[in-house]
mmCIF file of C-alpha atoms in Angstrom:
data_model
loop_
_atom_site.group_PDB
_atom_site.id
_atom_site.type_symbol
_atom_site.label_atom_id
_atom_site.label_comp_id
_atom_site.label_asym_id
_atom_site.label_seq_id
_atom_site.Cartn_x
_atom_site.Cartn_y
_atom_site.Cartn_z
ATOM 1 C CA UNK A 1 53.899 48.663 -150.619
ATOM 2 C CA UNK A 2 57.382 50.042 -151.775
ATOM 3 C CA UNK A 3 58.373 53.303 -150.234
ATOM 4 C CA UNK A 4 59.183 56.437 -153.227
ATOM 5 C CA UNK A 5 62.027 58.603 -151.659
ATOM 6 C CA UNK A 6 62.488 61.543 -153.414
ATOM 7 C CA UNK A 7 66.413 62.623 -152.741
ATOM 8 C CA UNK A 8 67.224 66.518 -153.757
ATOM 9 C CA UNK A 9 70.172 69.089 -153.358
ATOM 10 C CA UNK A 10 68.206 72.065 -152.948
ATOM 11 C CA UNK A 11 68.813 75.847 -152.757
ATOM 12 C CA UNK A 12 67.372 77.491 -149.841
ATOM 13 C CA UNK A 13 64.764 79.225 -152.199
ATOM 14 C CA UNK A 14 63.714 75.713 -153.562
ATOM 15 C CA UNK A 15 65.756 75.466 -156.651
ATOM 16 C CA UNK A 16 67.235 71.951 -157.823
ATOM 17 C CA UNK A 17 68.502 72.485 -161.755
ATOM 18 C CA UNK A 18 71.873 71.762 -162.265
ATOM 19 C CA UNK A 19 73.749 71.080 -159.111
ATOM 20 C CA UNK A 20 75.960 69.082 -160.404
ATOM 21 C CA UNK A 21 77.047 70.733 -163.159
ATOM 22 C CA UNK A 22 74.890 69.803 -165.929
ATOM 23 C CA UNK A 23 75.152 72.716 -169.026
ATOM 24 C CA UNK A 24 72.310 74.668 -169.675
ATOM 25 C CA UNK A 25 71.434 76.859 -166.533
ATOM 26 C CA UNK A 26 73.572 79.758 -165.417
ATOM 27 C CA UNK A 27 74.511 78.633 -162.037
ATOM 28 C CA UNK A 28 75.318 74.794 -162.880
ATOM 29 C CA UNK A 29 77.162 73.317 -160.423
ATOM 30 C CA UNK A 30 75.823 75.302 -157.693
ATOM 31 C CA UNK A 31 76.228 72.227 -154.810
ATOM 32 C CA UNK A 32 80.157 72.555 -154.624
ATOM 33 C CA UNK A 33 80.898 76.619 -156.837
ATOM 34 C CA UNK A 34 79.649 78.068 -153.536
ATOM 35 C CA UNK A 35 79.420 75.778 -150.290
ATOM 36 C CA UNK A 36 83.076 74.049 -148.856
ATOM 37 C CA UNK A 37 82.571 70.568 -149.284
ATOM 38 C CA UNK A 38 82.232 68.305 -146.132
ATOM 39 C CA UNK A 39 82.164 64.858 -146.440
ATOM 40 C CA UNK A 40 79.474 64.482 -143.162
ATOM 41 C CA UNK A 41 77.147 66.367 -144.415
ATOM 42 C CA UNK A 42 77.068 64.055 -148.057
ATOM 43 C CA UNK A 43 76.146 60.963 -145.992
ATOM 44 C CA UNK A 44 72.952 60.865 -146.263
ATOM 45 C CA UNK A 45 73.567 60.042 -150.054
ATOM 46 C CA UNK A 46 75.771 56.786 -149.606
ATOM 47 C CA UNK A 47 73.304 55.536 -146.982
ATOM 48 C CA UNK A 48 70.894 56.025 -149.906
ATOM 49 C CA UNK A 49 72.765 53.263 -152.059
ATOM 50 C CA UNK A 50 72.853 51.425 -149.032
ATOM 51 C CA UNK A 51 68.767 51.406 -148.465
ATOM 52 C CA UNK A 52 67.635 51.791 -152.059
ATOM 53 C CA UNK A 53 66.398 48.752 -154.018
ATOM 54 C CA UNK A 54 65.558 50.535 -156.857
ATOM 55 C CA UNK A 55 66.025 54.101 -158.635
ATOM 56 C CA UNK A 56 63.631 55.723 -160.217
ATOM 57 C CA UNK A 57 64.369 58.543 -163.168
ATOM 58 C CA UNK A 58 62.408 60.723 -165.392
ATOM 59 C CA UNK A 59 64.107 61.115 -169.210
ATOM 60 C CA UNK A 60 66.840 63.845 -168.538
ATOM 61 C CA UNK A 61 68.130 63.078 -165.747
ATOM 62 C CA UNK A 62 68.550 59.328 -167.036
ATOM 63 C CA UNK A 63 70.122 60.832 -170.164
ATOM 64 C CA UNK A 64 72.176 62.906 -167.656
ATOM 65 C CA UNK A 65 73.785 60.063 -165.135
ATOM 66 C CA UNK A 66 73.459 57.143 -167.324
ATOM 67 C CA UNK A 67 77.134 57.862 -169.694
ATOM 68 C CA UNK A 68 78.459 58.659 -166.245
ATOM 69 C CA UNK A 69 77.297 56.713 -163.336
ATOM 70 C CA UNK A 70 77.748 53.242 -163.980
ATOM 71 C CA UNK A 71 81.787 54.314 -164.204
ATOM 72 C CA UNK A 72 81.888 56.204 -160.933
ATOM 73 C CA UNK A 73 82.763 54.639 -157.620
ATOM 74 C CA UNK A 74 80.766 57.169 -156.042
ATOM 75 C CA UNK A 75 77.676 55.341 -157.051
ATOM 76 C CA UNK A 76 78.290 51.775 -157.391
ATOM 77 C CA UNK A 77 75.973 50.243 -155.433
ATOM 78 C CA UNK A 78 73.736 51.546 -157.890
ATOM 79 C CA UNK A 79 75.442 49.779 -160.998
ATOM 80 C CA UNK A 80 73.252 46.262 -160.494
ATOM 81 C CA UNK A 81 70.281 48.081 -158.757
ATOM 82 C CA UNK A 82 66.967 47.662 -160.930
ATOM 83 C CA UNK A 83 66.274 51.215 -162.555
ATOM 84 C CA UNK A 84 62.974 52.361 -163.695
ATOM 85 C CA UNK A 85 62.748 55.385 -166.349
ATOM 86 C CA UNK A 86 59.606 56.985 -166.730
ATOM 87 C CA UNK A 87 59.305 58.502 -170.086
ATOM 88 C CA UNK A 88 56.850 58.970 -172.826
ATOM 89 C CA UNK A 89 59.580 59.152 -175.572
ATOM 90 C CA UNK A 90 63.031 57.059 -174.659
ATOM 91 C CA UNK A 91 62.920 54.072 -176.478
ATOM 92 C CA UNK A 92 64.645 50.316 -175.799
ATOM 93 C CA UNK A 93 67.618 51.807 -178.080
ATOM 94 C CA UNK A 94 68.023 54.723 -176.041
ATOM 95 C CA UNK A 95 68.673 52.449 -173.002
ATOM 96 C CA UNK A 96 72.534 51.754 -171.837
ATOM 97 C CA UNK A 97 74.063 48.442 -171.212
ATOM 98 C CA UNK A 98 76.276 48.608 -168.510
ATOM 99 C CA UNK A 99 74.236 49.887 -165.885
ATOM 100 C CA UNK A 100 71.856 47.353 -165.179
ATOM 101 C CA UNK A 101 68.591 46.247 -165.592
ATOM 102 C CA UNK A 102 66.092 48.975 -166.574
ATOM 103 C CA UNK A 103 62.595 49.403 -167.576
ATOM 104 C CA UNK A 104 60.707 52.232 -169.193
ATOM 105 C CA UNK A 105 57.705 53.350 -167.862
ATOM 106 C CA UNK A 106 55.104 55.385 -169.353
ATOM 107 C CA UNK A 107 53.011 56.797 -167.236
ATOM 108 C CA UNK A 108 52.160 57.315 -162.848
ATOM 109 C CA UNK A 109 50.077 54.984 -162.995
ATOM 110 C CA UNK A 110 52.921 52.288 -163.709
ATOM 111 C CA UNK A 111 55.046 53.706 -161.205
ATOM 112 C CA UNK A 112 52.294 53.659 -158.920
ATOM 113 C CA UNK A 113 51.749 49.829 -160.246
ATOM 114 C CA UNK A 114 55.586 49.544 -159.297
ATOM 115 C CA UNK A 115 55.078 50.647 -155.644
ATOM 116 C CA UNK A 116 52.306 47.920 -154.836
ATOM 117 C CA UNK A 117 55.240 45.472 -155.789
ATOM 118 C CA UNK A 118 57.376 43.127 -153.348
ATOM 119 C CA UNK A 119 60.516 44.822 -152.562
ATOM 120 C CA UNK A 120 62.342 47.755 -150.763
ATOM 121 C CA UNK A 121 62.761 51.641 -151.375
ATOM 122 C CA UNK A 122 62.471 53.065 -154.322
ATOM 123 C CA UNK A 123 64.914 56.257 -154.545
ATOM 124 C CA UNK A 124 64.470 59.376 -157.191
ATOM 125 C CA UNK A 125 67.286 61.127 -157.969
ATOM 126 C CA UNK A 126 67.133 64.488 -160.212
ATOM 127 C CA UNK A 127 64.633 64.868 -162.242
ATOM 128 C CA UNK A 128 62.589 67.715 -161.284
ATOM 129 C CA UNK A 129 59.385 67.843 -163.241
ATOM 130 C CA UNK A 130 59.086 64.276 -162.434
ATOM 131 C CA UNK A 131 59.424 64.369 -158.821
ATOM 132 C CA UNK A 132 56.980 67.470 -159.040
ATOM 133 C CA UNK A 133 53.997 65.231 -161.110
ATOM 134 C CA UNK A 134 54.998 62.505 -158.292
ATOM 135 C CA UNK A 135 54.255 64.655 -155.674
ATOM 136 C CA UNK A 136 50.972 65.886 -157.142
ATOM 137 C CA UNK A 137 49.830 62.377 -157.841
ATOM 138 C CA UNK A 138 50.783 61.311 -154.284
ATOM 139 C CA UNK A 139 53.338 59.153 -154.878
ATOM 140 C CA UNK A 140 55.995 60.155 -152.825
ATOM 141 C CA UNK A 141 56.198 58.551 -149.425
ATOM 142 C CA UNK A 142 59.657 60.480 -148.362
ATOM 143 C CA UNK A 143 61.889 63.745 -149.162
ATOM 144 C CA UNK A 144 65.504 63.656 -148.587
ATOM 145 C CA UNK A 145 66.757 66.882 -148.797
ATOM 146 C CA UNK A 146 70.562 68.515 -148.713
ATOM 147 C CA UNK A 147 69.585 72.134 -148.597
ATOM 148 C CA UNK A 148 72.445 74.736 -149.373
ATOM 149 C CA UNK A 149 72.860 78.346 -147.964
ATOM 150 C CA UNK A 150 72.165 79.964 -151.493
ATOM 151 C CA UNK A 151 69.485 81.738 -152.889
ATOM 152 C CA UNK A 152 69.558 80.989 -156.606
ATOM 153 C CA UNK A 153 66.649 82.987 -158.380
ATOM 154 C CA UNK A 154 65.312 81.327 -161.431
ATOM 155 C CA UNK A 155 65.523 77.766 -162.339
ATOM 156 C CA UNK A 156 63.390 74.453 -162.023
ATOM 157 C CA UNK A 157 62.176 74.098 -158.559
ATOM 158 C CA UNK A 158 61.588 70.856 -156.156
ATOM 159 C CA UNK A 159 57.832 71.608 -155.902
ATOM 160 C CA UNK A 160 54.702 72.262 -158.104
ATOM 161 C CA UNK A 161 52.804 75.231 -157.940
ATOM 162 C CA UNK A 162 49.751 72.842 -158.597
ATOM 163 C CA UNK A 163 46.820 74.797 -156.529
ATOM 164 C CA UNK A 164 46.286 71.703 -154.266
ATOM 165 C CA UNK A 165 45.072 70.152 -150.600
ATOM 166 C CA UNK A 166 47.982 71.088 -147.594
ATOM 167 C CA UNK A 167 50.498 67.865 -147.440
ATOM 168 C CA UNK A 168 51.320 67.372 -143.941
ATOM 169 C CA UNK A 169 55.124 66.181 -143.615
ATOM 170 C CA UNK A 170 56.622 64.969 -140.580
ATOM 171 C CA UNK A 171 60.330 65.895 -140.282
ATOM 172 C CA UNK A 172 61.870 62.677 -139.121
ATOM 173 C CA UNK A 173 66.030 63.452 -139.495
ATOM 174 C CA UNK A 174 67.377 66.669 -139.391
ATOM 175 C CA UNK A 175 71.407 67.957 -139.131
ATOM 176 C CA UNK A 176 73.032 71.258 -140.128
ATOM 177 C CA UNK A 177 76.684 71.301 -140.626
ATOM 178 C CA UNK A 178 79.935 73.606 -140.698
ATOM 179 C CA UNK A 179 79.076 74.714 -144.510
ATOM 180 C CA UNK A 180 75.333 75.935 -143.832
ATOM 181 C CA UNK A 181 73.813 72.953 -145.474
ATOM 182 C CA UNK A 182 71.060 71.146 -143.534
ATOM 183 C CA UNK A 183 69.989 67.534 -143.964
ATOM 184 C CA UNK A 184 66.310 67.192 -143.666
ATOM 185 C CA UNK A 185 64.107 63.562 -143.773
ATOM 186 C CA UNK A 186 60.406 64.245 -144.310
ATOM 187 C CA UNK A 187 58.082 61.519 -144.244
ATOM 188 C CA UNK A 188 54.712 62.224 -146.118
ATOM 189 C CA UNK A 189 51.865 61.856 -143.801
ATOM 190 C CA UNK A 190 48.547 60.341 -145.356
#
């Protein structure tokens, strides 16, 4: 069975919208506006491209990295890597050429049907509401989070409010830095 990492900047108060920058949210760009930037505590992320065999996104955030990614050295282990899209709505035509192989799927059941598969880590990047249905559906095996010193109020937030059983995680990697962020591994314990 594949493993289903689930990789997140996060705001101590549990928001993940727009970190990067992405328009739309009123403190986009969060990760870097606020917190000095220290390459050791970002290396977490290119061990990620390292490990991962395949990335898994929902709609946006495909929509989101895919005009941008496949140009950016900062990801290009991730140009070839097999990428999965789960969406009820993106069609074929949607899809971009120059960043590899992708499939749509169309429901958790097929990414579920993707984990039973031959192969190595599966990582998530972005997309919020479908990490949350994920993590309802008990499909994520790990959480690799970057969390930053801010408290950000409103905006989309790593985890449901789904009235549901206690997950036990086991913290398995853990670092704070210079800037206040703090790298934390969780394994999902079943």
């Amino acid at each position: 069975m594949r493993k289903l990492i689930a990789s997140a900047f996060v705001s101590l108060d549990g928001v993940v919208e727009a970190p990067g920058g992405e328009p739309g949210y009123r403190n986009s760009g969060w990760t870097f506006k606020h917190t000095e930037f220290l390459p050791e505590a970002f290396e977490l992320k290119g061990r990620e491209q390292q490990e991962a065999t395949a990335m898994l996104l929902g709609r946006t955030s495909y929509e989101a990295f895919s005009p941008v990614w496949p140009d950016m050295a900062d990801f290009a282990d991730y140009k070839e890597m097999p990428k999965y899209v789960v969406s009820t709505t993106l069609g074929e035509d949607d899809l971009v050429s120059n960043w590899g192989e992708t499939t749509i799927l169309r429901s958790l059941d097929e990414v579920a049907a993707l984990k039973e598969t031959e192969g190595g880590p599966i990582i998530v990047h972005g997309s919020a509401s479908l990490v949350r249905a994920l993590a309802d559906a008990d499909l994520i095996d790990r959480y690799h989070l970057l969390v930053f010193p801010l408290l950000l109020g409103a905006g989309k937030r790593l985890f449901s409010t789904t009235d549901k059983d206690a997950q036990k995680l086991q913290l398995v990697e853990q670092e704070a830095y210079a800037n206040g962020v703090q790298k934390q591994v969780f394994d999902v314990v079943r």
